[in-house]
Short mmCIF file of C-alpha atoms in Angstrom, two decimals:
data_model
loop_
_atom_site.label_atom_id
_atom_site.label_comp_id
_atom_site.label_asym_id
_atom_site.label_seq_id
_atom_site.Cartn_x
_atom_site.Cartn_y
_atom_site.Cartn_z
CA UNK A 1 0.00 0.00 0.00
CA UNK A 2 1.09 3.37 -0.37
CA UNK A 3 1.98 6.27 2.25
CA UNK A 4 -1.32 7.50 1.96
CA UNK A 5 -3.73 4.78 2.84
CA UNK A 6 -1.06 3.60 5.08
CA UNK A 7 -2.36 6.96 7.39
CA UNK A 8 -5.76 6.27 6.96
CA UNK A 9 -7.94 4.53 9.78
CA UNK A 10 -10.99 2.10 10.09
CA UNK A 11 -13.03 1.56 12.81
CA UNK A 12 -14.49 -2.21 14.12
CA UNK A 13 -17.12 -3.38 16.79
CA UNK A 14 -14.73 -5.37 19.47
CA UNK A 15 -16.67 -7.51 21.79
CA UNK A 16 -13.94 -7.83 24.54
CA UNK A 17 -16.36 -10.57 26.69
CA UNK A 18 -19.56 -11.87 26.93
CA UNK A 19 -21.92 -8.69 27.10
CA UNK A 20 -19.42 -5.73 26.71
CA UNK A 21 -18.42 -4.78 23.36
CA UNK A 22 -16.49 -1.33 22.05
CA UNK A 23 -16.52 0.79 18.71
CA UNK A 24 -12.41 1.03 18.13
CA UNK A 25 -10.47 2.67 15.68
CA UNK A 26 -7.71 1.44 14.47
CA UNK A 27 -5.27 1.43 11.40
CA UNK A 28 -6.16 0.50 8.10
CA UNK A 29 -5.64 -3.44 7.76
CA UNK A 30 -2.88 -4.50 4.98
CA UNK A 31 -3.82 -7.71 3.19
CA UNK A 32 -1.08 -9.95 3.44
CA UNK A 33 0.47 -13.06 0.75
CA UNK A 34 -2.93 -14.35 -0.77
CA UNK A 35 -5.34 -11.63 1.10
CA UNK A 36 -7.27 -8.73 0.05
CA UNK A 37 -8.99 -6.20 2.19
CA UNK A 38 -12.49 -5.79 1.44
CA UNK A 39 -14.98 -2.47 2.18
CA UNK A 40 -17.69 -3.48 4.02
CA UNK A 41 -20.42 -2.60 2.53
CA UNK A 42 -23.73 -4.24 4.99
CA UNK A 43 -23.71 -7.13 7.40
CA UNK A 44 -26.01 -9.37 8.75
CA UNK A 45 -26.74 -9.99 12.50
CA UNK A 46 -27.97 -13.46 13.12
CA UNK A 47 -28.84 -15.31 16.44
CA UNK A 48 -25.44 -16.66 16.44
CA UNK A 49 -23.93 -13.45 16.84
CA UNK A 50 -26.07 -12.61 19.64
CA UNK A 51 -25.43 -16.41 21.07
CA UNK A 52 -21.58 -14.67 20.83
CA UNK A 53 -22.10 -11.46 22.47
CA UNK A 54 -24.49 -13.08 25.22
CA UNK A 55 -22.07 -15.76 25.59
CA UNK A 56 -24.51 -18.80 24.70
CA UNK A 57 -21.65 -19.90 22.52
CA UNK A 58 -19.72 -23.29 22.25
CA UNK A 59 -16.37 -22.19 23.94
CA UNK A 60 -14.52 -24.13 21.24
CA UNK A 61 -16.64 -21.84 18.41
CA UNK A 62 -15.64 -18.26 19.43
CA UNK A 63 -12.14 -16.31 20.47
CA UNK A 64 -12.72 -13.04 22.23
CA UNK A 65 -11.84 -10.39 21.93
CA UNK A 66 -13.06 -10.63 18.46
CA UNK A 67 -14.91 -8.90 15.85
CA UNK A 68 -18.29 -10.56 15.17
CA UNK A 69 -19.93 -10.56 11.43
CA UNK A 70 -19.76 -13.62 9.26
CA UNK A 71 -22.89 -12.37 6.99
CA UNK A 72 -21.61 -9.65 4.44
CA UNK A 73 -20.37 -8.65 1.17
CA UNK A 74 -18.53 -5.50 0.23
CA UNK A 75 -15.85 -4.66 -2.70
CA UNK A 76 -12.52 -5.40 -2.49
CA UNK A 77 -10.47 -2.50 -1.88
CA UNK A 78 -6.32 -3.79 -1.98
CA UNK A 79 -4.96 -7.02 -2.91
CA UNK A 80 -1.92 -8.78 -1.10
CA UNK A 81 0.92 -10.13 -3.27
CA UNK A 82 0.20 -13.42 -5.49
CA UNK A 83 -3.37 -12.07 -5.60
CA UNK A 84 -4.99 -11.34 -9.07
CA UNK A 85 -5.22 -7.15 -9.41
CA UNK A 86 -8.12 -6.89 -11.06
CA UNK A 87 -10.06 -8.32 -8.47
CA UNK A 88 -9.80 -4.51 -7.05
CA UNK A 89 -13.06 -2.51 -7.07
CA UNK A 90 -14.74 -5.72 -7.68
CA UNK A 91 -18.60 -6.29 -5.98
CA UNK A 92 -17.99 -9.81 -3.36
CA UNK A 93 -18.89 -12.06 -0.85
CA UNK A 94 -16.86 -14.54 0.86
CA UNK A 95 -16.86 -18.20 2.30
CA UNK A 96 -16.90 -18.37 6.48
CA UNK A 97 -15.06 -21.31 7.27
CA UNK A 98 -11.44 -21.10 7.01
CA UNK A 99 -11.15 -24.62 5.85
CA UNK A 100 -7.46 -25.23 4.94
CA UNK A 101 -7.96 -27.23 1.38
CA UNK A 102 -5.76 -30.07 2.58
CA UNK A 103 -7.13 -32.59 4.65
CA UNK A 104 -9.00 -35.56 3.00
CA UNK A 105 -12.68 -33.53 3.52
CA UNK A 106 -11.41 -30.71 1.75
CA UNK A 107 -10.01 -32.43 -0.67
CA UNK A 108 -13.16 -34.28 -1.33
CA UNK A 109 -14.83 -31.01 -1.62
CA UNK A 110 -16.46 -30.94 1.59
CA UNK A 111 -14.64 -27.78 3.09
CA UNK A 112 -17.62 -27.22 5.39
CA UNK A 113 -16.04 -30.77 7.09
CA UNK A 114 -12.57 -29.47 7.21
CA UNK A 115 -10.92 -31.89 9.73
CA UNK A 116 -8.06 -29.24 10.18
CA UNK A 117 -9.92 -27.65 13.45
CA UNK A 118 -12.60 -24.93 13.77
CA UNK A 119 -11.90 -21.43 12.13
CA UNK A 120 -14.53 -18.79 10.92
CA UNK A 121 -14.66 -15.39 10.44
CA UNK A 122 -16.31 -13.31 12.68
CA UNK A 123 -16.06 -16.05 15.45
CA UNK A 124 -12.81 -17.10 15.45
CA UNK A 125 -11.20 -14.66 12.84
CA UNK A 126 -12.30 -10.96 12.19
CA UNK A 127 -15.43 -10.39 10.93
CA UNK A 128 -17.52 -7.60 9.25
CA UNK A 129 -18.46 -5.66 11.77
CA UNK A 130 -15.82 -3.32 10.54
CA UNK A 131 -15.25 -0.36 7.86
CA UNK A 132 -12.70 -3.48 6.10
CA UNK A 133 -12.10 -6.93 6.61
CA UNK A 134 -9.23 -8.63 5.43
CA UNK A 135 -9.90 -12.21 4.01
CA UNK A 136 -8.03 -15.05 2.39
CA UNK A 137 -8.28 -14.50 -1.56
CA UNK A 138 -9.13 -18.26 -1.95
CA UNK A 139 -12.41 -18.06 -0.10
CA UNK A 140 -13.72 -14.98 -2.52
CA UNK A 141 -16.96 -15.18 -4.45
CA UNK A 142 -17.16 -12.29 -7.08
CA UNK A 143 -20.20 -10.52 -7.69
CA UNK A 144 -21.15 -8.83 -11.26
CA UNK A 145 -20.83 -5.10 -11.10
CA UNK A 146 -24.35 -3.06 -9.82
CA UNK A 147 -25.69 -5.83 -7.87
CA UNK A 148 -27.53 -4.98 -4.36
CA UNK A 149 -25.13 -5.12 -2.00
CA UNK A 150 -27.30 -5.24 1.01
CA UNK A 151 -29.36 -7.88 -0.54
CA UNK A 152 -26.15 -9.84 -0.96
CA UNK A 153 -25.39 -9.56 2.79
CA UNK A 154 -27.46 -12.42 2.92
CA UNK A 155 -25.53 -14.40 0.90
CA UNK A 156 -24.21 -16.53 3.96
CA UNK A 157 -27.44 -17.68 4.55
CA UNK A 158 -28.23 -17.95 1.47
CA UNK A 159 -25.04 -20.34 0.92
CA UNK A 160 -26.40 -22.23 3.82
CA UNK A 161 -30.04 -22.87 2.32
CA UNK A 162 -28.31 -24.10 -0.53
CA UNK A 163 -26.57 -26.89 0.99
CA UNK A 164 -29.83 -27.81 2.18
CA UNK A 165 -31.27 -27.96 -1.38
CA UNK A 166 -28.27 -30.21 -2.14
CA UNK A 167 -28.54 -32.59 0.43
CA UNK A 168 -32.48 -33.46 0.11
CA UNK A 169 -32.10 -33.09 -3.56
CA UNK A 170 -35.82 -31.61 -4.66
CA UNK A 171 -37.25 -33.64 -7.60
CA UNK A 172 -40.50 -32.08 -9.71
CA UNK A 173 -43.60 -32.56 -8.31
CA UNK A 174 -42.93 -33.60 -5.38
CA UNK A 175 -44.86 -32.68 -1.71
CA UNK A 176 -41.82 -30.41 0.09
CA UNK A 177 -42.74 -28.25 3.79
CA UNK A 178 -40.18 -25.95 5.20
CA UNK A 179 -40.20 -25.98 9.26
CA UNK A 180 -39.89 -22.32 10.03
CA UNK A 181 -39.88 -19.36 8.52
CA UNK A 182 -37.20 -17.38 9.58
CA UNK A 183 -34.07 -15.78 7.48
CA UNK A 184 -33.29 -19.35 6.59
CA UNK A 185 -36.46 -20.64 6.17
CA UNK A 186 -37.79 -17.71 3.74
CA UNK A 187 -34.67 -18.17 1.55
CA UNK A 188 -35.46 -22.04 1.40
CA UNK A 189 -38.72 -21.60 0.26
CA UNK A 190 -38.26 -18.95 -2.20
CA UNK A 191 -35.18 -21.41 -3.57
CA UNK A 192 -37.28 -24.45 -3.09
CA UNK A 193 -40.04 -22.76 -5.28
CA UNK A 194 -38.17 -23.01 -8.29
CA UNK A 195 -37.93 -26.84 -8.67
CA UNK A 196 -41.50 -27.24 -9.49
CA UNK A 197 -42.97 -28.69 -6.52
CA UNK A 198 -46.37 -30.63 -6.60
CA UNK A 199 -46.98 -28.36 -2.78
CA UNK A 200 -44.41 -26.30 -1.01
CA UNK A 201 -45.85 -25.32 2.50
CA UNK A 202 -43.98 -23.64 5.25
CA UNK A 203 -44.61 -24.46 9.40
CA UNK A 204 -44.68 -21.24 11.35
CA UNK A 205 -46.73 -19.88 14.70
CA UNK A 206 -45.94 -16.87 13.42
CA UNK A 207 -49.01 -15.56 11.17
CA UNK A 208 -47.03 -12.51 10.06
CA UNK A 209 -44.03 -14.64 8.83
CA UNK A 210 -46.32 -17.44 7.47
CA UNK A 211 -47.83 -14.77 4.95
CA UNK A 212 -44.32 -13.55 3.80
CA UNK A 213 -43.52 -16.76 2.94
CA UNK A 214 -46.85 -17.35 0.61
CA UNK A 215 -45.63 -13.88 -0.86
CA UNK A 216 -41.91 -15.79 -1.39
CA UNK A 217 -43.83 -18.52 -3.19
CA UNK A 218 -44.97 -21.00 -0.73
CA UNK A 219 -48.77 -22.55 -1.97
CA UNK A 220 -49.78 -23.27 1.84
CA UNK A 221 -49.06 -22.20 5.20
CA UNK A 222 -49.75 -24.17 8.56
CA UNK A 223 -49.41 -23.55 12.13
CA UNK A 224 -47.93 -26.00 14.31
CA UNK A 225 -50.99 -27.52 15.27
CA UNK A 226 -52.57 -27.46 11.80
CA UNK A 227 -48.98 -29.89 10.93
CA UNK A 228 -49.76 -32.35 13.26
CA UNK A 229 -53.00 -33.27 11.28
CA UNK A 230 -50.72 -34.14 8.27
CA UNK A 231 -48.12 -36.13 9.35
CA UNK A 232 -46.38 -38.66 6.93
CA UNK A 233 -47.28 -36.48 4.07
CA UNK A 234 -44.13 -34.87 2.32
CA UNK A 235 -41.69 -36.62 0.47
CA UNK A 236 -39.41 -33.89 1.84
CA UNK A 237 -38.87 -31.80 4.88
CA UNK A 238 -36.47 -29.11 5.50
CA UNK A 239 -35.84 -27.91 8.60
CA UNK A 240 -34.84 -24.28 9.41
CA UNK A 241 -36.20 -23.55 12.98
CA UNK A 242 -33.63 -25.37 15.37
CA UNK A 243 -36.49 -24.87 17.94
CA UNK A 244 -36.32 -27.76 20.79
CA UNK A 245 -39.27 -29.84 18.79
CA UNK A 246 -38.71 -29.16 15.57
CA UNK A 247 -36.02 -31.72 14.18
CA UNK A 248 -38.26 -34.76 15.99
CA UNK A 249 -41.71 -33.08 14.68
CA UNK A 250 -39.95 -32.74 11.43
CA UNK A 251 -39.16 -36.38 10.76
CA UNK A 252 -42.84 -36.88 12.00
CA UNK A 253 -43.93 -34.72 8.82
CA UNK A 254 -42.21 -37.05 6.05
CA UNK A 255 -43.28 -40.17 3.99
CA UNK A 256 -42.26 -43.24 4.59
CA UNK A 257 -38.69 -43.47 2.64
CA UNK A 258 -38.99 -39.44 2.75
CA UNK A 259 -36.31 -37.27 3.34
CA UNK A 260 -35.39 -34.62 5.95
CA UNK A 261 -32.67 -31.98 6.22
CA UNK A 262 -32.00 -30.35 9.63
CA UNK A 263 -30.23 -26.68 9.04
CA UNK A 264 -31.47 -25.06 12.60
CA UNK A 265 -29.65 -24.65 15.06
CA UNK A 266 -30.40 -26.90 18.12
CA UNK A 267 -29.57 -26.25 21.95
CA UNK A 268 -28.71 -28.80 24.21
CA UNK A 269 -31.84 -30.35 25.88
CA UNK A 270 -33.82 -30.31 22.27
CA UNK A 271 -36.35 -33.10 21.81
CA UNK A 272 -34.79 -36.71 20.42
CA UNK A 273 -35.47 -38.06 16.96
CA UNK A 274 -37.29 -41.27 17.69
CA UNK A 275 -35.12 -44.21 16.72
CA UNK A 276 -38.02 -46.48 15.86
CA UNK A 277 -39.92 -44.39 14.00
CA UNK A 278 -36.82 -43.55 11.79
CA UNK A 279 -35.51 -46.65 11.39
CA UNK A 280 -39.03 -48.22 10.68
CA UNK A 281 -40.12 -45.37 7.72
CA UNK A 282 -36.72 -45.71 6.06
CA UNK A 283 -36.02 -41.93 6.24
CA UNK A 284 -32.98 -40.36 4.83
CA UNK A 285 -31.65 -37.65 7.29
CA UNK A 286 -29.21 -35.42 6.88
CA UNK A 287 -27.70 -32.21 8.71
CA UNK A 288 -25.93 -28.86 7.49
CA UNK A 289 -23.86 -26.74 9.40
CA UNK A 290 -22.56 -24.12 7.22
CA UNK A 291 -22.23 -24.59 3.86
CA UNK A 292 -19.46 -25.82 1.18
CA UNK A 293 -17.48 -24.01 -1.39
CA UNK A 294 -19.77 -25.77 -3.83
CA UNK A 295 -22.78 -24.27 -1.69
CA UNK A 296 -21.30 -21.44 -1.81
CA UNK A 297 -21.20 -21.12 -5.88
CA UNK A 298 -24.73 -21.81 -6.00
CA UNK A 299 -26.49 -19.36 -4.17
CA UNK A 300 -23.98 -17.00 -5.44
CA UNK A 301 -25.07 -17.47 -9.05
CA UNK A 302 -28.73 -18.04 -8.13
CA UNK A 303 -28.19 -14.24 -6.97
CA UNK A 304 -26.56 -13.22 -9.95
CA UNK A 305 -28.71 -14.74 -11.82
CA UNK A 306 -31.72 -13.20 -9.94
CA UNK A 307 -33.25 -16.41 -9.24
CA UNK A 308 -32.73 -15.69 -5.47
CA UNK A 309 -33.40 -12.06 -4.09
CA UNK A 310 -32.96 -11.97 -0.31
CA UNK A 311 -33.84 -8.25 -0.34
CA UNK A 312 -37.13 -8.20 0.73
CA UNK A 313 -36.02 -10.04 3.89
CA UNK A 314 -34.56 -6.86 5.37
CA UNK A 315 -36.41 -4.24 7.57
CA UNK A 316 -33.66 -2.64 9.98
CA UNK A 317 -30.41 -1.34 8.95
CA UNK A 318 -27.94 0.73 11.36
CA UNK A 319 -24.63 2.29 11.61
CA UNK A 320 -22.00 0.99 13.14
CA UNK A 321 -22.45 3.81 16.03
CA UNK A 322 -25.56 1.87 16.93
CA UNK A 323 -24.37 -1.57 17.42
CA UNK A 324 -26.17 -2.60 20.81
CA UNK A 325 -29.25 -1.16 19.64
CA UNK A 326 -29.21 -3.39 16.33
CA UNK A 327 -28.40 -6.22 18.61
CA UNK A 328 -30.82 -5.96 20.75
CA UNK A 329 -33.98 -6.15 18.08
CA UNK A 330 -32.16 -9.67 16.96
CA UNK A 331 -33.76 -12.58 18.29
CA UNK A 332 -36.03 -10.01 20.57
CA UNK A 333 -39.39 -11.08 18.36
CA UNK A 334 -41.03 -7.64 17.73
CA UNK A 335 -43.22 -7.93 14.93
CA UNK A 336 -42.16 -6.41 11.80
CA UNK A 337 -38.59 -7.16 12.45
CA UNK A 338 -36.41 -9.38 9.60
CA UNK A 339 -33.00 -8.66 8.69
CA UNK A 340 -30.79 -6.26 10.76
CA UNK A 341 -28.17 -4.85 8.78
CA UNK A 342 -25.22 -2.62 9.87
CA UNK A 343 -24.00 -0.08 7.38
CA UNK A 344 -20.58 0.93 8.10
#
């Protein structure tokens, strides 16, 4: 870098411990060998960054002090050396895990398996809750020029459903629900809605969220309650809740021989997965927890391609300035509240 951005400054969120956080700032970061440093452009809080900041969180999966953020995009301001230089000025998102391309999962293509130990930005590494973020070149996903950079934010998730889609495989015509219609759940069905489906129907108490997700393309919505009166009937299931009955009363929803993906996040206590019944119906389960690079590729060119448009998902954007009170509407369940974005 030169003298002049050398002098320059960028400020960062910096939660120090469980419940106390700071707005810093601090020199401009220099990409390194293989780096670049990005601009943030928006970021995404999710319940796993508040699980961080309230300190909910696996002590193996976070590193204070840290910089939260793992749900972005931006445009990539300086490249290290051995880095390509057009990638400057260039619209992007970027993969979470810091998977290290070596070990047999990687290698297999499965870098969301990395066997090489846990690393992620904005739990382990710095994350986006920044003015820049400086990232391993190798985990970059390009966007075209003029896309919507908030809407891509949500690309993370987005990355996320899309492993999903690839591990219960959606055929034509078939019967597919979608437990939940949060961030995760919304993006399923709107993604789930192009493969033709016979009936898509998402599970929600929520009335409010239940008509978004007719509006995102679902043909039926059901409460809880009104689930239980169809069990057995969907060939498959995917699960976005990671509320304490969901992954048992998901398994409860498919065929015989159906399948069932579990992408929620589950806490410790959460109801068991009869054995019986799942060895008995023959069902194919699977989990996701984060998503591959080949994840990754698709729901960035279902973006690109406009196939997949997050935007409407957002509702609350902040600057960095106003951290806690962005925070604070995450997980708090006031209606009319989606995606929280921070603008820095």
């Amino acid at each position: 870098m030169n003298e002049g951005r050398a002098a320059l400054h960028s400020r960062a969120i910096v939660v120090d411990s469980p419940g106390e956080h700071r707005l810093v700032e601090r020199e401009l970061p220099e990409p390194g060998p293989g780096e670049v440093l990005v601009r943030v452009a928006a970021a995404g809080i999710c319940l796993s960054d508040r699980e961080l900041y309230d300190g909910h969180r696996s002590p193996g999966c976070v590193r204070y002090p840290i910089v939260p953020g793992h749900e972005w995009s931006g445009t990539v301001e300086a490249v290290g050396t051995d880095v390509d230089p057009a990638l400057r000025g260039r619209p992007c998102v970027a993969e979470g895990f810091r998977s290290c391309g070596m070990c047999e999962r990687c290698r297999y293509g499965e870098t969301s398996l990395c066997t090489a130990g846990y690393a992620e930005t904005g739990f382990t590494e710095p994350g986006a809750f920044a003015d820049h973020l400086v990232i391993p070149a190798r985990l970059l996903h390009p966007l075209p020029h003029g896309v919507d950079l908030r809407a891509a934010a949500l690309l993370e998730p987005a990355a996320v459903v899309a492993a999903a889609v690839r591990a219960g495989r959606p055929r034509p015509g078939e019967r597919i629900a979608v437990v939940g219609a949060g961030t995760l759940g919304l993006l399923a069905v709107q993604w789930l809605a192009a493969s033709s489906p016979a009936e898509l129907a998402v599970i929600d108490p929520r009335t409010e969220r239940a008509a978004q997700a007719l509006e995102f393309g679902a043909g039926r919505a059901l409460s809880p309650a009104e689930a239980d009166d169809v069990p057995g009937r969907y060939d498959l299931v995917v699960e976005t809740a990671g509320a304490p009955t969901t992954a048992a009363s998901s398994c409860l929803l498919a065929r015989r021989g159906g399948r069932v993906v579990l992408t929620g996040m589950f806490a410790a206590g959460a109801t068991g997965i009869d054995p019986v019944h799942l060895s008995v119906s023959q069902l194919e389960l699977r989990s996701v927890f984060g998503a591959s690079s080949a994840a990754w590729t698709d729901a960035v060119r279902a973006f690109s391609a406009g196939l997949l448009d997050p935007a409407p998902l957002v509702t609350h954007t902040f600057p960095l300035e106003r951290f806690g009170e962005a925070l604070a509407l995450v997980g708090g369940g006031a209606p009319g509240t989606g995606k929280v974005l921070l603008l820095p």
